[in-house]
Short mmCIF file of C-alpha atoms in Angstrom, two decimals:
data_model
loop_
_atom_site.label_atom_id
_atom_site.label_comp_id
_atom_site.label_asym_id
_atom_site.label_seq_id
_atom_site.Cartn_x
_atom_site.Cartn_y
_atom_site.Cartn_z
CA MET A 1 58.24 166.85 111.22
CA ILE A 2 61.74 165.40 112.24
CA ASN A 3 63.63 164.67 108.93
CA LYS A 4 63.78 161.02 108.97
CA ARG A 5 67.47 161.74 107.38
CA LEU A 6 68.31 163.22 111.11
CA ILE A 7 66.98 160.07 112.95
CA LEU A 8 69.20 158.05 110.59
CA GLY A 9 72.10 159.75 110.87
CA LEU A 10 72.21 160.00 114.81
CA ILE A 11 71.94 155.77 114.44
CA GLY A 12 74.35 155.55 112.72
CA LEU A 13 76.74 157.89 114.80
CA ILE A 14 75.54 155.96 117.70
CA GLY A 15 76.27 152.71 115.61
CA LEU A 16 79.91 154.10 115.31
CA ILE A 17 80.74 154.84 118.43
CA GLY A 18 80.69 151.61 119.72
CA ASN A 19 82.80 149.87 116.71
CA THR A 20 85.24 152.70 115.93
CA GLN A 21 88.68 152.46 116.92
CA ALA A 22 91.56 155.02 115.80
CA GLN A 23 94.09 151.84 114.30
CA ASN A 24 95.89 152.00 110.95
CA GLY A 25 97.56 148.84 109.50
CA PHE A 26 101.03 149.89 109.52
CA ASN A 27 104.13 150.06 111.40
CA ILE A 28 104.35 153.13 113.98
CA PRO A 29 106.94 152.45 116.45
CA TYR A 30 106.59 155.85 118.20
CA SER A 31 102.97 154.31 119.29
CA GLN A 32 104.01 152.15 121.92
CA PHE A 33 104.26 155.19 124.50
CA GLY A 34 101.67 156.13 126.45
CA ILE A 35 97.90 155.78 124.90
CA GLY A 36 99.58 155.97 121.52
CA THR A 37 100.20 158.79 119.08
CA GLY A 38 97.47 161.47 118.63
CA GLU A 39 96.00 161.71 114.87
CA GLN A 40 94.40 165.40 115.32
CA PRO A 41 94.39 167.82 113.60
CA PHE A 42 95.41 165.78 110.34
CA ASN A 43 92.79 163.66 110.61
CA MET A 44 89.89 166.30 109.29
CA PRO A 45 90.47 167.35 105.66
CA LEU A 46 89.04 170.95 106.54
CA ALA A 47 92.25 171.17 109.16
CA ALA A 48 95.09 169.59 107.26
CA ARG A 49 94.55 171.94 104.04
CA LEU A 50 95.02 174.76 106.57
CA GLY A 51 98.05 173.34 108.40
CA GLY A 52 96.02 172.70 111.09
CA THR A 53 95.35 176.22 111.64
CA VAL A 54 91.92 175.83 113.14
CA TYR A 55 91.10 178.41 115.96
CA THR A 56 90.01 180.90 114.31
CA ARG A 57 87.89 178.86 111.17
CA SER A 58 83.78 178.76 110.98
CA ALA A 59 80.98 178.65 108.76
CA ASN A 60 77.71 178.17 108.39
CA ASN A 61 78.11 175.01 106.26
CA TYR A 62 80.67 173.00 108.19
CA VAL A 63 81.58 171.68 111.56
CA ASN A 64 85.07 172.91 113.51
CA PRO A 65 85.49 170.76 116.78
CA PHE A 66 88.46 171.84 117.30
CA ASN A 67 87.28 175.77 118.71
CA PRO A 68 83.65 174.36 120.15
CA ALA A 69 82.84 178.24 119.76
CA SER A 70 82.33 177.75 115.97
CA TYR A 71 79.19 175.62 116.28
CA ALA A 72 77.35 179.42 116.33
CA THR A 73 78.10 180.14 113.13
CA VAL A 74 75.44 177.39 111.69
CA GLU A 75 72.55 179.20 110.39
CA THR A 76 69.13 178.65 112.61
CA GLU A 77 67.26 177.00 109.86
CA SER A 78 70.37 174.60 108.59
CA PHE A 79 71.06 171.14 109.74
CA VAL A 80 74.93 170.27 108.69
CA PHE A 81 76.81 166.65 108.26
CA ASP A 82 80.63 166.30 108.17
CA MET A 83 82.39 163.43 107.18
CA GLY A 84 85.93 162.89 106.00
CA VAL A 85 88.13 159.50 105.52
CA ASN A 86 92.12 159.33 104.78
CA ILE A 87 94.50 157.46 102.81
CA GLN A 88 98.16 158.19 104.44
CA VAL A 89 101.57 156.53 102.89
CA THR A 90 104.29 156.31 105.79
CA ASN A 91 108.20 155.83 105.84
CA LEU A 92 109.67 155.01 108.61
CA ARG A 93 113.70 155.75 108.48
CA ASP A 94 116.68 155.11 110.61
CA GLU A 95 120.58 155.48 109.91
CA SER A 96 120.27 152.02 108.74
CA GLY A 97 117.84 151.91 106.12
CA SER A 98 113.97 152.69 105.56
CA MET A 99 110.44 150.94 104.87
CA GLY A 100 107.04 152.23 104.00
CA ASP A 101 103.23 151.05 103.88
CA ALA A 102 99.56 152.78 103.37
CA ASP A 103 96.61 152.62 104.95
CA GLY A 104 93.00 154.61 104.80
CA ASN A 105 90.38 154.97 107.78
CA LEU A 106 87.63 157.31 108.77
CA GLY A 107 89.09 160.31 109.14
CA TYR A 108 85.73 161.90 111.49
CA LEU A 109 82.02 162.13 111.43
CA ALA A 110 80.26 165.78 112.70
CA ILE A 111 76.86 166.90 112.65
CA ALA A 112 76.03 170.11 113.67
CA MET A 113 72.24 172.02 114.12
CA PRO A 114 70.24 174.89 115.55
CA ILE A 115 68.21 174.51 119.13
CA THR A 116 67.65 178.55 119.48
CA ARG A 117 68.61 181.21 117.56
CA TRP A 118 71.20 181.89 119.97
CA TRP A 119 72.17 178.31 121.16
CA LYS A 120 73.52 175.82 118.38
CA LEU A 121 74.82 172.25 119.12
CA GLY A 122 77.27 169.95 117.77
CA ALA A 123 78.48 166.21 118.31
CA GLY A 124 80.71 163.78 116.50
CA LEU A 125 83.42 161.41 116.41
CA MET A 126 87.13 161.18 115.65
CA PRO A 127 90.20 158.91 115.76
CA PHE A 128 92.34 160.01 118.46
CA THR A 129 95.28 157.96 119.17
CA THR A 130 96.66 154.80 117.34
CA VAL A 131 98.34 151.92 118.63
CA ASP A 132 100.16 150.08 115.99
CA TYR A 133 103.66 148.40 116.01
CA GLU A 134 105.90 145.62 116.12
CA SER A 135 109.77 145.10 116.11
CA VAL A 136 112.07 142.25 117.22
CA SER A 137 115.69 141.89 119.16
CA GLN A 138 117.77 139.04 119.55
CA SER A 139 120.41 138.61 122.07
CA THR A 140 122.30 135.52 123.16
CA TYR A 141 122.48 134.01 126.49
CA LEU A 142 124.48 131.19 127.81
CA ASP A 143 126.91 131.78 125.18
CA SER A 144 125.23 129.13 123.34
CA GLY A 145 121.62 130.12 122.81
CA VAL A 146 119.76 133.55 121.49
CA VAL A 147 116.18 134.57 122.48
CA LYS A 148 114.44 136.76 120.36
CA THR A 149 112.07 139.41 122.11
CA ILE A 150 109.25 140.45 119.91
CA TYR A 151 107.40 143.85 121.42
CA ASP A 152 103.86 144.21 119.83
CA GLY A 153 101.17 146.49 119.92
CA THR A 154 97.61 147.67 118.59
CA GLY A 155 94.43 149.61 119.40
CA GLY A 156 94.05 153.54 120.18
CA GLY A 157 91.10 155.73 121.47
CA SER A 158 88.28 157.66 119.93
CA LEU A 159 86.67 160.90 120.80
CA VAL A 160 83.19 161.73 120.94
CA PHE A 161 81.97 164.73 121.54
CA LEU A 162 78.76 166.57 122.15
CA GLY A 163 79.11 170.36 122.43
CA SER A 164 77.21 173.41 122.50
CA ALA A 165 77.64 177.06 121.23
CA PHE A 166 75.75 180.76 122.12
CA ASN A 167 76.05 183.44 120.01
CA ILE A 168 76.63 187.01 122.79
CA PRO A 169 75.52 190.29 121.43
CA VAL A 170 78.11 192.58 121.67
CA GLY A 171 76.88 195.15 118.91
CA LYS A 172 77.48 196.23 115.38
CA GLY A 173 80.37 195.53 113.23
CA ARG A 174 81.28 192.59 115.71
CA THR A 175 80.58 188.73 116.85
CA LEU A 176 81.56 187.24 120.01
CA GLN A 177 80.89 183.34 120.27
CA ALA A 178 81.02 180.78 123.16
CA GLY A 179 81.31 177.01 123.60
CA PHE A 180 82.17 174.03 125.05
CA ASN A 181 82.53 170.22 123.94
CA LEU A 182 81.97 167.25 126.65
CA ASN A 183 84.49 164.65 125.76
CA TYR A 184 84.30 160.97 126.17
CA LEU A 185 87.80 158.95 125.41
CA THR A 186 86.81 155.54 124.77
CA GLY A 187 89.12 152.39 123.48
CA ARG A 188 91.39 149.85 124.27
CA VAL A 189 95.05 149.41 123.60
CA GLU A 190 96.94 146.52 123.76
CA ARG A 191 100.65 145.84 124.33
CA ALA A 192 102.57 142.63 124.86
CA ILE A 193 106.44 141.39 125.25
CA SER A 194 107.05 137.91 124.28
CA PHE A 195 110.61 136.08 125.04
CA ASP A 196 111.04 133.31 122.31
CA PHE A 197 114.01 131.00 123.30
CA GLN A 198 115.80 129.81 120.17
CA GLY A 199 117.35 126.87 121.84
CA ASN A 200 116.48 123.23 122.05
CA ASP A 201 116.41 122.85 125.55
CA SER A 202 112.82 123.49 127.33
CA THR A 203 113.81 121.90 130.72
CA TYR A 204 114.78 125.43 131.67
CA PHE A 205 113.89 127.46 129.10
CA LEU A 206 110.22 128.25 128.44
CA ASP A 207 108.97 130.82 126.31
CA SER A 208 106.71 133.82 128.22
CA ARG A 209 104.53 136.46 127.41
CA ARG A 210 103.92 139.53 128.99
CA TYR A 211 100.40 141.02 128.00
CA ARG A 212 98.57 144.18 129.18
CA GLN A 213 95.00 145.45 127.84
CA THR A 214 93.99 149.16 128.74
CA ARG A 215 90.70 149.86 128.46
CA LEU A 216 89.79 153.80 128.42
CA GLY A 217 86.21 155.15 129.40
CA ASN A 218 87.49 158.81 130.28
CA ILE A 219 85.39 162.54 130.52
CA THR A 220 87.17 165.77 129.06
CA PHE A 221 86.36 169.08 128.55
CA ASP A 222 87.57 171.77 126.40
CA PHE A 223 86.11 175.54 125.88
CA GLY A 224 86.20 177.89 123.15
CA LEU A 225 85.74 181.17 121.77
CA GLN A 226 85.78 183.29 118.84
CA PHE A 227 85.82 186.98 118.66
CA ARG A 228 85.47 188.67 115.25
CA GLN A 229 85.70 192.83 114.69
CA GLN A 230 85.01 194.68 111.54
CA LEU A 231 88.32 196.91 110.21
CA GLY A 232 86.48 199.07 107.79
CA GLU A 233 84.17 197.76 104.73
CA HIS A 234 86.17 195.00 103.82
CA HIS A 235 88.46 193.76 106.12
CA THR A 236 88.03 191.78 109.80
CA PHE A 237 89.93 190.71 112.44
CA GLY A 238 89.49 187.46 114.08
CA LEU A 239 90.48 185.86 117.56
CA GLY A 240 90.26 182.29 118.55
CA LEU A 241 90.67 181.04 122.32
CA VAL A 242 90.90 177.39 123.53
CA TYR A 243 91.31 176.10 126.85
CA LYS A 244 91.51 172.47 128.22
CA PRO A 245 91.92 172.05 131.64
CA TYR A 246 93.88 169.01 133.49
CA ARG A 247 91.99 166.07 134.28
CA ASP A 248 93.74 163.57 136.59
CA MET A 249 91.51 160.44 135.18
CA THR A 250 92.09 156.95 135.78
CA VAL A 251 92.40 153.77 133.11
CA ARG A 252 91.53 150.11 133.83
CA ASP A 253 94.58 147.66 133.57
CA LYS A 254 94.38 143.88 133.03
CA ALA A 255 97.53 141.67 132.87
CA LEU A 256 98.98 138.13 132.75
CA ILE A 257 102.43 137.01 132.60
CA TYR A 258 102.62 133.81 131.61
CA THR A 259 104.74 130.57 130.28
CA TYR A 260 104.28 128.19 127.07
CA HIS A 261 105.54 125.33 125.04
CA ALA A 262 106.68 126.97 121.46
CA THR A 263 106.34 124.06 119.87
CA ASP A 264 102.56 123.84 120.63
CA GLN A 265 101.77 127.05 122.84
CA THR A 266 100.77 125.01 125.30
CA LEU A 267 100.24 127.04 128.81
CA VAL A 268 102.65 125.78 131.18
CA ASP A 269 102.20 128.41 134.27
CA THR A 270 100.68 131.51 135.05
CA VAL A 271 102.98 134.06 136.98
CA PHE A 272 100.54 136.97 137.26
CA PRO A 273 98.42 137.16 138.45
CA ALA A 274 98.89 134.84 140.99
CA SER A 275 96.58 132.32 142.14
CA GLY A 276 93.26 133.01 142.84
CA GLY A 277 94.16 137.03 142.59
CA ASP A 278 92.80 139.45 140.39
CA PRO A 279 94.50 140.72 136.42
CA GLU A 280 92.15 144.05 136.76
CA TYR A 281 94.30 147.26 138.16
CA ARG A 282 93.90 150.82 138.00
CA SER A 283 95.72 152.99 136.41
CA ARG A 284 96.61 156.84 136.18
CA LEU A 285 95.72 158.91 132.69
CA GLU A 286 95.73 162.90 132.71
CA GLN A 287 95.29 165.39 130.50
CA ALA A 288 97.59 168.32 129.89
CA GLN A 289 96.29 171.88 130.75
CA THR A 290 96.25 173.48 127.24
CA PHE A 291 96.25 176.83 126.06
CA GLY A 292 95.22 177.45 122.89
CA VAL A 293 95.32 181.68 120.59
CA GLY A 294 94.55 182.10 116.95
CA LEU A 295 94.41 185.26 115.12
CA SER A 296 93.51 185.59 111.66
CA PHE A 297 93.09 188.66 109.38
CA GLU A 298 90.56 188.52 106.25
CA ARG A 299 89.53 190.59 103.37
CA ASN A 300 85.87 189.80 102.95
CA ARG A 301 84.91 187.32 100.08
CA ARG A 302 88.99 187.35 98.85
CA TRP A 303 91.47 186.14 101.14
CA MET A 304 92.14 185.04 104.57
CA VAL A 305 95.49 184.71 107.11
CA ALA A 306 95.64 183.15 110.27
CA PHE A 307 98.23 181.95 112.66
CA ASP A 308 97.56 179.38 115.85
CA ALA A 309 99.79 178.66 119.00
CA THR A 310 98.95 176.03 121.40
CA PHE A 311 100.82 175.69 125.03
CA ALA A 312 100.55 172.93 127.22
CA ASP A 313 102.73 171.16 129.81
CA TRP A 314 102.90 167.72 127.77
CA SER A 315 101.66 166.81 124.44
CA GLY A 316 98.52 164.74 124.54
CA MET A 317 97.25 161.67 127.27
CA ARG A 318 100.43 161.13 129.91
CA TYR A 319 99.84 157.38 131.11
CA THR A 320 101.27 156.48 134.39
CA GLU A 321 101.11 152.42 135.22
CA ASP A 322 100.36 151.73 138.10
CA THR A 323 104.30 151.08 139.97
CA ALA A 324 102.60 147.77 141.95
CA HIS A 325 102.64 145.92 138.44
CA ALA A 326 104.19 147.70 135.88
CA VAL A 327 104.25 144.07 133.91
CA LEU A 328 105.92 145.67 130.41
CA GLY A 329 108.71 147.37 132.67
CA ASN A 330 109.62 150.78 132.89
CA SER A 331 108.89 153.53 129.54
CA ALA A 332 111.52 154.75 128.08
CA VAL A 333 109.36 158.13 127.56
CA SER A 334 109.38 161.22 130.16
CA TYR A 335 107.05 164.34 129.40
CA GLY A 336 107.90 168.11 128.81
CA PRO A 337 106.87 171.34 127.88
CA TYR A 338 104.87 171.14 124.57
CA SER A 339 104.25 174.07 121.89
CA ARG A 340 103.12 174.09 118.68
CA TYR A 341 102.79 176.52 115.49
CA SER A 342 101.12 176.93 112.72
CA LEU A 343 100.41 179.30 109.70
CA ALA A 344 97.50 179.31 106.81
CA PHE A 345 96.65 181.32 103.97
CA GLU A 346 93.49 180.59 101.85
CA LYS A 347 92.01 182.50 98.76
CA ILE A 348 88.29 182.51 99.37
CA GLY A 349 86.20 181.70 96.49
CA ASP A 350 83.62 184.09 95.38
CA MET A 351 80.11 182.87 95.59
CA ASP A 352 78.63 185.14 93.19
CA ALA A 353 81.35 184.35 90.36
CA SER A 354 80.37 184.21 86.98
CA THR A 355 82.83 180.59 86.71
CA TYR A 356 82.57 177.50 88.98
CA LEU A 357 86.59 178.22 88.75
CA GLY A 358 86.09 181.46 90.77
CA ARG A 359 83.63 179.79 92.81
CA ILE A 360 86.90 177.24 94.35
CA SER A 361 88.66 178.02 97.80
CA TRP A 362 92.34 177.14 98.18
CA SER A 363 94.76 177.49 100.44
CA ALA A 364 97.78 176.13 102.34
CA GLY A 365 99.32 176.03 105.35
CA ALA A 366 102.33 174.72 107.75
CA HIS A 367 102.92 173.66 111.26
CA MET A 368 105.73 173.27 113.56
CA ALA A 369 105.83 171.06 117.08
CA GLN A 370 107.65 170.86 120.02
CA GLY A 371 108.16 168.42 122.48
CA VAL A 372 105.98 165.73 121.35
CA LEU A 373 107.70 163.24 122.89
CA ARG A 374 111.30 163.21 124.84
CA LEU A 375 112.83 159.52 125.00
CA ASN A 376 115.40 158.51 127.15
CA LEU A 377 118.59 156.87 125.23
CA GLY A 378 121.57 156.02 126.23
CA GLY A 379 121.31 158.38 130.04
CA SER A 380 120.40 161.45 127.58
CA GLU A 381 117.38 163.13 126.75
CA GLN A 382 116.26 163.15 122.96
CA ARG A 383 113.61 165.82 122.27
CA VAL A 384 111.30 164.51 119.75
CA ASP A 385 109.39 167.20 117.19
CA GLU A 386 107.28 167.23 114.40
CA TRP A 387 106.81 169.71 111.35
CA GLY A 388 103.94 169.43 108.52
CA ILE A 389 102.65 171.29 105.97
CA GLY A 390 99.29 170.84 104.11
CA ALA A 391 96.75 172.30 101.20
CA GLY A 392 93.79 171.81 99.62
CA MET A 393 90.46 173.19 97.90
CA THR A 394 87.20 173.46 98.62
CA LEU A 395 84.75 172.65 95.83
CA PRO A 396 81.15 174.47 96.18
CA MET A 397 78.12 172.26 95.12
CA ARG A 398 74.70 172.52 95.39
CA LYS A 399 74.81 176.38 94.87
CA GLY A 400 76.99 176.54 97.76
CA ARG A 401 75.72 175.61 101.08
CA SER A 402 77.16 172.04 100.73
CA LEU A 403 81.04 171.64 100.33
CA LEU A 404 83.63 168.90 98.71
CA THR A 405 86.94 169.53 100.40
CA LEU A 406 90.22 167.83 98.78
CA SER A 407 93.41 167.87 100.95
CA VAL A 408 96.97 166.11 100.75
CA ALA A 409 99.55 167.12 103.84
CA TYR A 410 102.73 166.06 104.52
CA SER A 411 104.50 165.31 108.16
CA SER A 412 108.02 164.69 109.49
CA LEU A 413 107.91 162.90 113.40
CA GLY A 414 111.33 162.35 114.94
CA SER A 415 114.52 162.61 113.07
CA SER A 416 116.92 159.52 111.05
CA ASP A 417 119.60 159.55 113.61
CA VAL A 418 117.06 157.72 115.94
CA LEU A 419 113.78 157.27 113.79
CA GLN A 420 112.06 159.30 111.77
CA LEU A 421 108.06 159.10 110.77
CA ASN A 422 107.56 160.89 107.53
CA SER A 423 103.24 160.65 106.43
CA LEU A 424 101.60 161.85 103.42
CA THR A 425 97.91 162.01 103.77
CA PHE A 426 95.30 162.70 101.54
CA GLY A 427 91.80 163.62 102.68
CA ILE A 428 88.54 163.61 101.50
CA ALA A 429 85.59 165.52 103.20
CA VAL A 430 81.70 166.43 102.46
CA SER A 431 80.07 168.95 104.61
CA SER A 432 76.69 168.65 103.60
CA CYS A 433 74.49 171.84 104.87
CA GLU A 434 70.35 171.23 104.82
CA ARG A 435 67.42 173.23 105.44
CA TRP A 436 65.49 171.01 107.73
CA PHE A 437 63.84 173.41 109.86
CA THR A 438 62.25 176.04 107.70
CA LYS A 439 58.83 176.47 107.68
CA ARG A 440 56.92 176.16 104.68
CA LYS A 441 54.28 178.96 103.65
CA TYR A 442 51.05 178.30 101.96
CA ASN A 443 49.00 180.78 99.83
#
């Protein structure tokens, strides 16, 4: 009989799919470009504690969706449920000053389970992008009045994934696993530009607002491979490969341009769409072809060192509005080659240790990403890079099958001469590994 907790868990996951969006509660100016700033991999404490070094990592008691081949490590009789939450403190800094804020949100939700001895299943929900910003500028018109321009945006995208992984026989002393994810990108992004005329003359100058809503509903794929080779009696070499193919997709946009009275917000005129026109149109969304490779060297049950490298034509998703509309004007961002490197070390807990302290795993890692964004400022291109560090511990529960993971990560995006976004993220994750599919025997 299927365990009732499995049914409840799946119902909860389906409910969250329709209600969860990647959205924080503070100002992130870089999120005004594309469909927002990326949330991965620091949304998962298991990845954050390793500085985002994830391509070779797998275990029978947690889920690693960044390489779908990892699902194959789940034991035949086990069901794994993962959930993580984050608390993030941010600081924005430029040449004129700084400001800070804090917020918390769902980090991820994931499950993994066996179908057969060689076929395993993984599924879950993760934040993918965040859009949350507001800025104000002022300028003078006719040498006598001031117009205040307000830029604001909210929303984001979430990634629902369903994956499979397979154990491939390759001989004694080595393992080979292959897997894939079918991803559904869902969410909504709302952006607007408002023009607030500060003068009293409403005869010639009316406040106006340009609004655009982008609805995401796109399917993408990614593929993974993990290989391990035993080196002597105590050491293991690991290789992880990840591939995301190029995807050219469409998104549904809805736009509105209108004027209104500032005093009572009364609508005066709708500029777009024209009378009888359609406010909806389609724009373009592209996923870059992405390659990832990971290497690891492990002394069994003692320590592990791992390295990841990622290469793509650009970072994340590239959004291009239908040029016939462009209600918010041309974007100041362009896209170029992207690369990411990370390095991690882990002291692996000994499950047979006589003390609980000896069973705890400790880890630390660092990453560097080049070409996250490219801003066009004053006719020159400014590349926006990122770097970060992470550390954490994994605490075994229930005789080592279930885990409690604590992580802390720091990342810095951009530079203070333009705009620097510094983030400190605290994560807590619970990985529950239960034996649900064992047939009980009676004498």
